[in-house]
XYZ file of N, CA and C in Angstrom:
447
model
N 1.231 -1.277 0.159
C 0.042 0.361 -0.336
C 1.082 1.144 -0.140
N 0.484 1.960 -1.038
C 1.418 3.333 -1.027
C 1.127 4.383 -0.275
N 1.823 4.830 -0.164
C 1.802 6.765 1.067
C 0.873 7.571 0.467
N 0.136 7.710 1.360
C -0.793 9.021 1.124
C 0.035 10.242 0.406
N 0.048 11.183 -0.631
C 0.600 12.640 -0.785
C -0.169 13.556 -0.454
N 0.371 13.830 0.731
C -0.387 15.376 0.691
C -0.152 16.517 -0.234
N -1.211 16.901 -0.631
C -0.698 18.515 -1.675
C -1.910 19.210 -0.748
N -1.142 21.318 -0.820
C -2.147 22.237 -0.111
C -2.216 22.691 -1.516
N -3.400 22.781 -1.316
C -4.135 23.789 -2.622
C -4.538 24.610 -1.692
N -4.267 26.019 -2.421
C -4.644 27.680 -2.035
C -6.039 27.579 -1.908
N -6.611 26.552 -2.319
C -8.452 26.998 -2.466
C -9.160 25.711 -1.468
N -8.137 25.079 -0.610
C -8.628 24.249 0.335
C -8.929 24.909 1.372
N -9.769 23.393 2.146
C -9.892 23.589 3.163
C -8.542 24.316 4.414
N -7.471 23.929 3.966
C -6.305 24.555 4.911
C -6.194 25.770 4.478
N -6.059 25.925 3.828
C -6.137 27.717 2.991
C -4.613 27.928 2.305
N -3.823 29.145 2.515
C -2.821 28.999 1.606
C -1.526 28.773 3.008
N -0.730 28.461 2.240
C 0.583 27.944 3.303
C 0.907 29.124 3.873
N 1.520 29.201 5.006
C 2.829 30.016 5.368
C 3.615 30.097 4.045
N 4.143 29.722 3.285
C 5.108 30.032 2.028
C 4.650 31.240 1.402
N 3.577 30.807 0.743
C 2.112 31.354 -0.064
C 2.653 32.678 0.372
N 1.954 32.373 1.779
C 1.234 34.247 2.235
C 2.638 34.963 2.738
N 3.673 34.514 2.855
C 4.823 35.276 2.837
C 5.321 35.892 1.905
N 5.888 35.431 0.971
C 6.160 35.112 -0.551
C 4.799 36.133 -1.285
N 3.422 35.940 -0.673
C 2.456 36.568 -1.383
C 2.977 38.970 -0.883
N 2.976 38.706 0.611
C 3.444 40.058 1.104
C 4.991 40.691 0.169
N 5.897 40.157 0.156
C 6.593 40.888 0.214
C 6.995 41.167 -1.758
N 5.773 40.342 -2.254
C 5.249 40.127 -3.894
C 4.196 42.321 -3.793
N 3.670 41.991 -2.743
C 2.301 43.304 -2.720
C 3.586 44.006 -2.708
N 4.226 44.157 -1.334
C 5.006 45.147 -1.289
C 5.796 45.710 -2.205
N 6.636 45.032 -3.186
C 7.872 45.138 -4.286
C 7.236 45.449 -5.234
N 5.657 45.331 -5.457
C 3.787 45.617 -6.474
C 4.085 47.365 -6.329
N 3.603 47.528 -5.639
C 3.428 48.417 -4.180
C 4.710 49.612 -5.055
N 5.627 49.246 -4.931
C 7.137 50.143 -4.874
C 6.963 50.725 -6.476
N 6.750 49.154 -7.533
C 6.667 49.501 -8.618
C 5.970 50.159 -9.504
N 4.786 50.226 -9.169
C 3.748 50.968 -9.160
C 3.730 52.417 -9.363
N 4.421 52.575 -8.261
C 4.737 54.204 -8.138
C 5.908 54.557 -8.573
N 6.697 53.947 -8.980
C 7.655 54.391 -9.350
C 8.146 54.548 -10.928
N 7.534 53.411 -11.592
C 7.498 53.269 -12.805
C 6.546 53.890 -13.998
N 6.768 53.973 -14.730
C 6.115 54.904 -15.728
C 5.590 54.133 -16.796
N 4.316 53.862 -16.866
C 3.479 52.925 -17.289
C 2.688 54.147 -18.543
N 3.041 53.683 -19.883
C 3.157 54.501 -20.621
C 1.471 53.690 -21.190
N 0.176 53.940 -21.034
C -0.858 53.819 -20.751
C -2.288 55.370 -20.440
N -3.031 55.483 -21.359
C -3.839 56.733 -21.237
C -4.518 55.765 -20.345
N -5.506 54.919 -20.078
C -5.891 54.170 -18.146
C -5.433 54.080 -17.592
N -3.659 54.520 -16.924
C -3.622 54.774 -16.473
C -2.850 56.252 -15.863
N -3.415 56.820 -16.913
C -2.244 58.292 -16.667
C -3.273 58.610 -15.521
N -2.332 59.475 -14.582
C -2.810 60.081 -13.316
C -3.569 59.345 -12.454
N -3.250 57.995 -12.639
C -4.094 57.257 -11.569
C -3.186 56.133 -10.679
N -3.492 56.295 -9.374
C -2.921 55.871 -8.494
C -3.759 54.157 -7.803
N -2.662 53.471 -7.675
C -3.399 52.041 -7.568
C -3.105 51.859 -6.429
N -3.698 51.017 -5.678
C -3.472 50.268 -4.242
C -3.475 48.622 -4.768
N -2.118 48.045 -4.307
C -2.717 46.733 -4.293
C -3.203 46.009 -2.722
N -4.295 45.692 -2.615
C -4.320 45.280 -1.593
C -4.164 44.057 -1.119
N -3.902 42.989 -2.023
C -3.328 40.977 -1.939
C -2.999 40.302 -2.918
N -2.639 40.104 -2.646
C -1.260 38.996 -3.272
C -1.650 37.399 -3.236
N -2.847 36.939 -4.125
C -2.938 35.221 -3.560
C -2.073 34.766 -4.876
N -0.991 33.742 -4.401
C -0.300 33.327 -5.188
C -0.418 31.759 -4.960
N 0.127 30.932 -5.786
C -0.599 29.345 -6.313
C 0.364 28.709 -5.099
N -0.187 27.473 -5.507
C 0.943 26.799 -4.190
C 2.892 26.274 -4.675
N 2.400 26.644 -6.517
C 4.216 26.827 -6.720
C 4.638 27.809 -6.850
N 3.775 29.027 -6.639
C 4.621 30.452 -6.383
C 4.579 31.072 -7.830
N 4.400 30.310 -9.034
C 4.224 30.632 -10.040
C 3.227 31.397 -10.800
N 2.061 31.221 -10.372
C 1.141 32.406 -10.280
C 0.699 33.204 -9.532
N 0.192 34.598 -9.648
C -0.688 35.135 -8.709
C -1.000 36.180 -9.317
N -2.222 36.002 -8.396
C -3.586 36.943 -8.558
C -3.279 38.637 -8.058
N -3.062 39.339 -7.940
C -2.671 41.000 -7.484
C -4.571 41.432 -7.219
N -4.832 41.587 -6.538
C -5.932 42.511 -5.939
C -5.581 44.034 -5.834
N -6.478 44.689 -6.233
C -5.807 46.169 -6.379
C -7.215 47.283 -6.631
N -6.829 48.191 -6.181
C -7.994 48.940 -5.379
C -7.435 50.780 -5.999
N -7.942 51.295 -7.467
C -7.960 52.620 -7.491
C -8.290 53.396 -5.905
N -6.836 54.028 -6.099
C -7.145 55.441 -5.172
C -8.026 56.072 -5.419
N -9.183 56.432 -4.690
C -10.134 57.613 -4.233
C -11.217 56.841 -4.509
N -11.078 55.936 -4.796
C -12.540 55.133 -4.745
C -13.558 55.206 -3.203
N -14.985 55.881 -3.446
C -15.705 56.177 -2.386
C -15.569 57.454 -2.123
N -15.309 57.826 -2.565
C -15.230 59.957 -2.596
C -16.132 60.101 -3.880
N -16.551 61.642 -3.856
C -16.985 61.908 -5.145
C -16.227 62.058 -6.437
N -15.261 61.866 -6.544
C -14.246 62.026 -8.157
C -13.047 60.734 -8.159
N -14.335 59.399 -7.638
C -13.881 58.639 -7.615
C -13.863 57.521 -8.492
N -13.025 56.406 -9.416
C -13.173 55.879 -11.375
C -14.589 55.404 -10.554
N -15.255 55.446 -12.270
C -16.376 54.894 -11.857
C -15.925 53.570 -12.571
N -17.330 52.627 -12.445
C -17.085 51.005 -12.694
C -16.647 50.690 -14.267
N -17.123 51.719 -15.092
C -15.934 50.883 -16.116
C -14.248 51.621 -16.130
N -14.345 52.595 -15.891
C -12.950 53.089 -15.819
C -11.829 52.256 -14.945
N -12.980 51.529 -13.968
C -12.080 50.968 -12.680
C -11.168 49.481 -13.687
N -12.631 48.816 -14.738
C -12.161 47.750 -15.814
C -11.412 48.066 -16.719
N -11.260 49.718 -17.208
C -10.354 49.695 -18.053
C -8.956 50.108 -17.587
N -8.739 50.059 -15.968
C -7.346 50.249 -15.254
C -7.249 49.331 -15.324
N -7.543 47.744 -14.794
C -7.478 46.374 -14.668
C -7.143 45.708 -16.012
N -7.891 45.967 -17.114
C -7.659 45.944 -18.263
C -5.573 46.795 -18.906
N -5.866 47.319 -18.606
C -3.943 47.974 -18.261
C -3.477 47.249 -17.821
N -3.725 47.654 -16.450
C -2.309 46.462 -15.857
C -2.091 45.006 -15.994
N -3.820 44.081 -16.969
C -3.639 43.099 -17.160
C -2.740 43.278 -18.481
N -2.628 44.184 -19.459
C -1.648 44.515 -20.358
C -1.001 44.666 -20.159
N -0.357 45.097 -19.157
C 1.173 45.735 -18.792
C 1.873 44.528 -17.898
N 1.150 43.448 -17.478
C 1.642 42.486 -16.558
C 3.057 41.877 -17.137
N 3.864 42.057 -17.825
C 4.656 41.376 -18.593
C 5.479 42.490 -18.105
N 5.454 43.396 -19.019
C 6.086 44.662 -18.560
C 6.879 44.407 -16.540
N 5.472 44.555 -15.884
C 5.739 44.500 -14.612
C 6.116 43.675 -14.124
N 6.181 42.581 -14.164
C 6.545 41.035 -14.483
C 8.066 41.169 -13.979
N 8.500 41.428 -15.233
C 9.960 42.066 -15.732
C 10.277 43.076 -14.612
N 9.595 44.225 -14.263
C 10.364 44.951 -13.275
C 10.405 44.439 -11.817
N 9.201 44.101 -11.643
C 9.273 43.153 -10.603
C 10.093 42.219 -9.762
N 11.082 41.108 -11.128
C 11.754 39.823 -10.902
C 13.007 40.998 -10.160
N 13.140 42.314 -10.406
C 14.665 42.953 -10.162
C 14.288 43.835 -8.562
N 12.964 43.408 -8.149
C 12.740 44.197 -7.053
C 12.901 43.006 -5.697
N 12.548 41.795 -6.174
C 12.322 40.813 -5.720
C 13.160 39.625 -5.308
N 13.873 38.429 -4.216
C 14.106 37.720 -4.303
C 14.082 37.148 -4.376
N 13.354 35.652 -5.425
C 12.942 34.490 -5.510
C 13.102 33.947 -6.391
N 13.378 32.614 -6.284
C 13.709 31.922 -7.678
C 12.781 32.172 -9.286
N 11.636 32.428 -8.965
C 10.934 32.696 -9.923
C 9.824 33.927 -10.067
N 9.754 34.440 -10.789
C 9.126 36.047 -10.425
C 7.669 35.244 -11.242
N 6.650 35.461 -10.304
C 5.182 35.121 -10.982
C 4.779 35.482 -12.148
N 4.084 34.590 -12.519
C 3.174 35.525 -13.691
C 2.069 36.145 -12.955
N 1.235 37.353 -13.112
C 0.345 38.317 -12.670
C -0.334 38.275 -12.974
N -1.674 38.171 -13.143
C -3.014 38.527 -12.940
C -3.697 39.405 -12.282
N -4.332 40.634 -12.843
C -4.960 41.704 -11.651
C -6.563 41.707 -11.655
N -7.256 41.872 -10.708
C -8.443 41.845 -10.266
C -8.606 43.238 -9.393
N -9.746 43.593 -9.902
C -10.435 44.663 -8.781
C -10.726 43.592 -7.327
N -10.062 44.346 -6.510
C -10.501 43.638 -5.155
C -12.057 44.526 -4.843
N -13.162 43.695 -4.789
C -14.407 44.198 -4.290
C -15.019 43.968 -3.032
N -13.737 44.100 -2.170
C -13.909 43.789 -0.911
C -14.833 44.934 -0.488
N -14.035 46.018 -0.663
C -14.541 47.208 -0.262
C -15.515 47.333 -0.258
N -16.548 47.772 -1.710
C -17.819 47.683 -1.317
C -18.588 46.939 -1.229
N -18.379 45.423 -0.855
C -18.815 44.258 0.006
C -19.030 44.828 1.247
N -17.974 45.420 1.813
C -18.001 45.793 3.239
C -18.710 47.624 3.253
N -19.071 48.167 2.590
C -20.039 49.118 1.701
C -21.481 49.103 2.698
N -21.836 47.939 1.470
C -22.700 47.654 1.700
C -23.671 47.003 2.934
N -22.493 46.002 3.634
C -22.985 45.566 4.754
C -23.594 46.616 5.856
N -21.938 47.529 5.513
C -22.904 48.877 6.513
C -23.443 49.457 6.449
N -24.246 49.524 4.897
C -25.185 50.452 4.585
C -26.635 49.668 5.294
N -26.706 48.055 5.072
C -27.361 47.351 5.608
C -27.684 46.989 7.005
N -26.010 47.732 7.862
C -26.379 47.622 9.640
C -26.568 48.854 9.859
N -26.798 50.089 9.346
C -27.526 50.800 9.691
C -28.162 51.396 9.129
N -29.604 50.629 8.386
C -30.835 50.414 8.185
C -31.848 50.687 9.267
N -32.505 51.594 9.435
C -33.170 51.379 10.899
C -33.787 49.984 11.171
N -34.419 49.504 10.226
C -35.194 48.128 10.557
C -33.913 47.184 10.750
N -33.486 47.351 10.075
C -32.662 46.102 10.734
C -31.351 46.205 12.283
N -31.287 47.459 12.195
C -31.138 48.425 13.660
C -31.858 47.967 14.846
N -33.100 47.903 14.590
C -34.504 48.070 15.312
C -33.989 45.998 15.549
N -34.004 45.494 14.618
C -34.081 44.147 14.526
C -32.579 43.467 15.750
N -31.698 44.762 15.759
C -30.531 43.936 16.375
C -30.834 44.083 17.785
N -31.393 45.670 17.992
C -31.457 46.224 19.231
C -32.850 45.011 20.000
N -33.170 44.441 19.688
C -34.849 43.791 19.707
C -33.970 41.842 20.021
N -33.386 41.617 19.371
C -32.071 40.260 19.580
C -31.108 40.763 20.658
N -30.932 41.827 21.144
C -30.136 42.501 22.388
C -30.971 42.032 23.621
N -32.051 42.553 23.457
C -32.937 43.057 24.700
C -33.010 41.347 25.115
N -33.435 40.605 24.060
C -33.770 39.332 24.379
C -32.398 38.093 24.952
N -31.279 38.982 24.784
C -30.595 38.076 25.748
C -30.329 38.527 26.880
N -30.469 39.667 27.084
C -30.526 40.086 28.632
C -31.598 39.208 29.394
């Protein structure tokens, strides 16, 4: 009877390994510096500041999904959904260039392939806050608190 091989999957119940988390943070910090310092010639990225909120790596560390949020989201002059999509498309179009520059900033055996996605967690948190601020929901929460006492 053969030994069972244990594999660790980033989307599995165990979640990402410590190695994936550490490398993801290293890449996130370096990518922030690259996006801040490098001049990317694209109209969609002109005069746009982008923050990298999270980097998720595959178990072999060769593929990275970079979650980004254009700065200014949630304010009056925030990028529209269409503009955010243009920014994400532009970042993905320049992913190979960014990967090359990133490779000079990090000390890893391989520089992962980059894919950019919009981080929707801020919108989800905002929707949740609006729900919790709804007077009907607030009344239900207060009623539940009184029932516990």
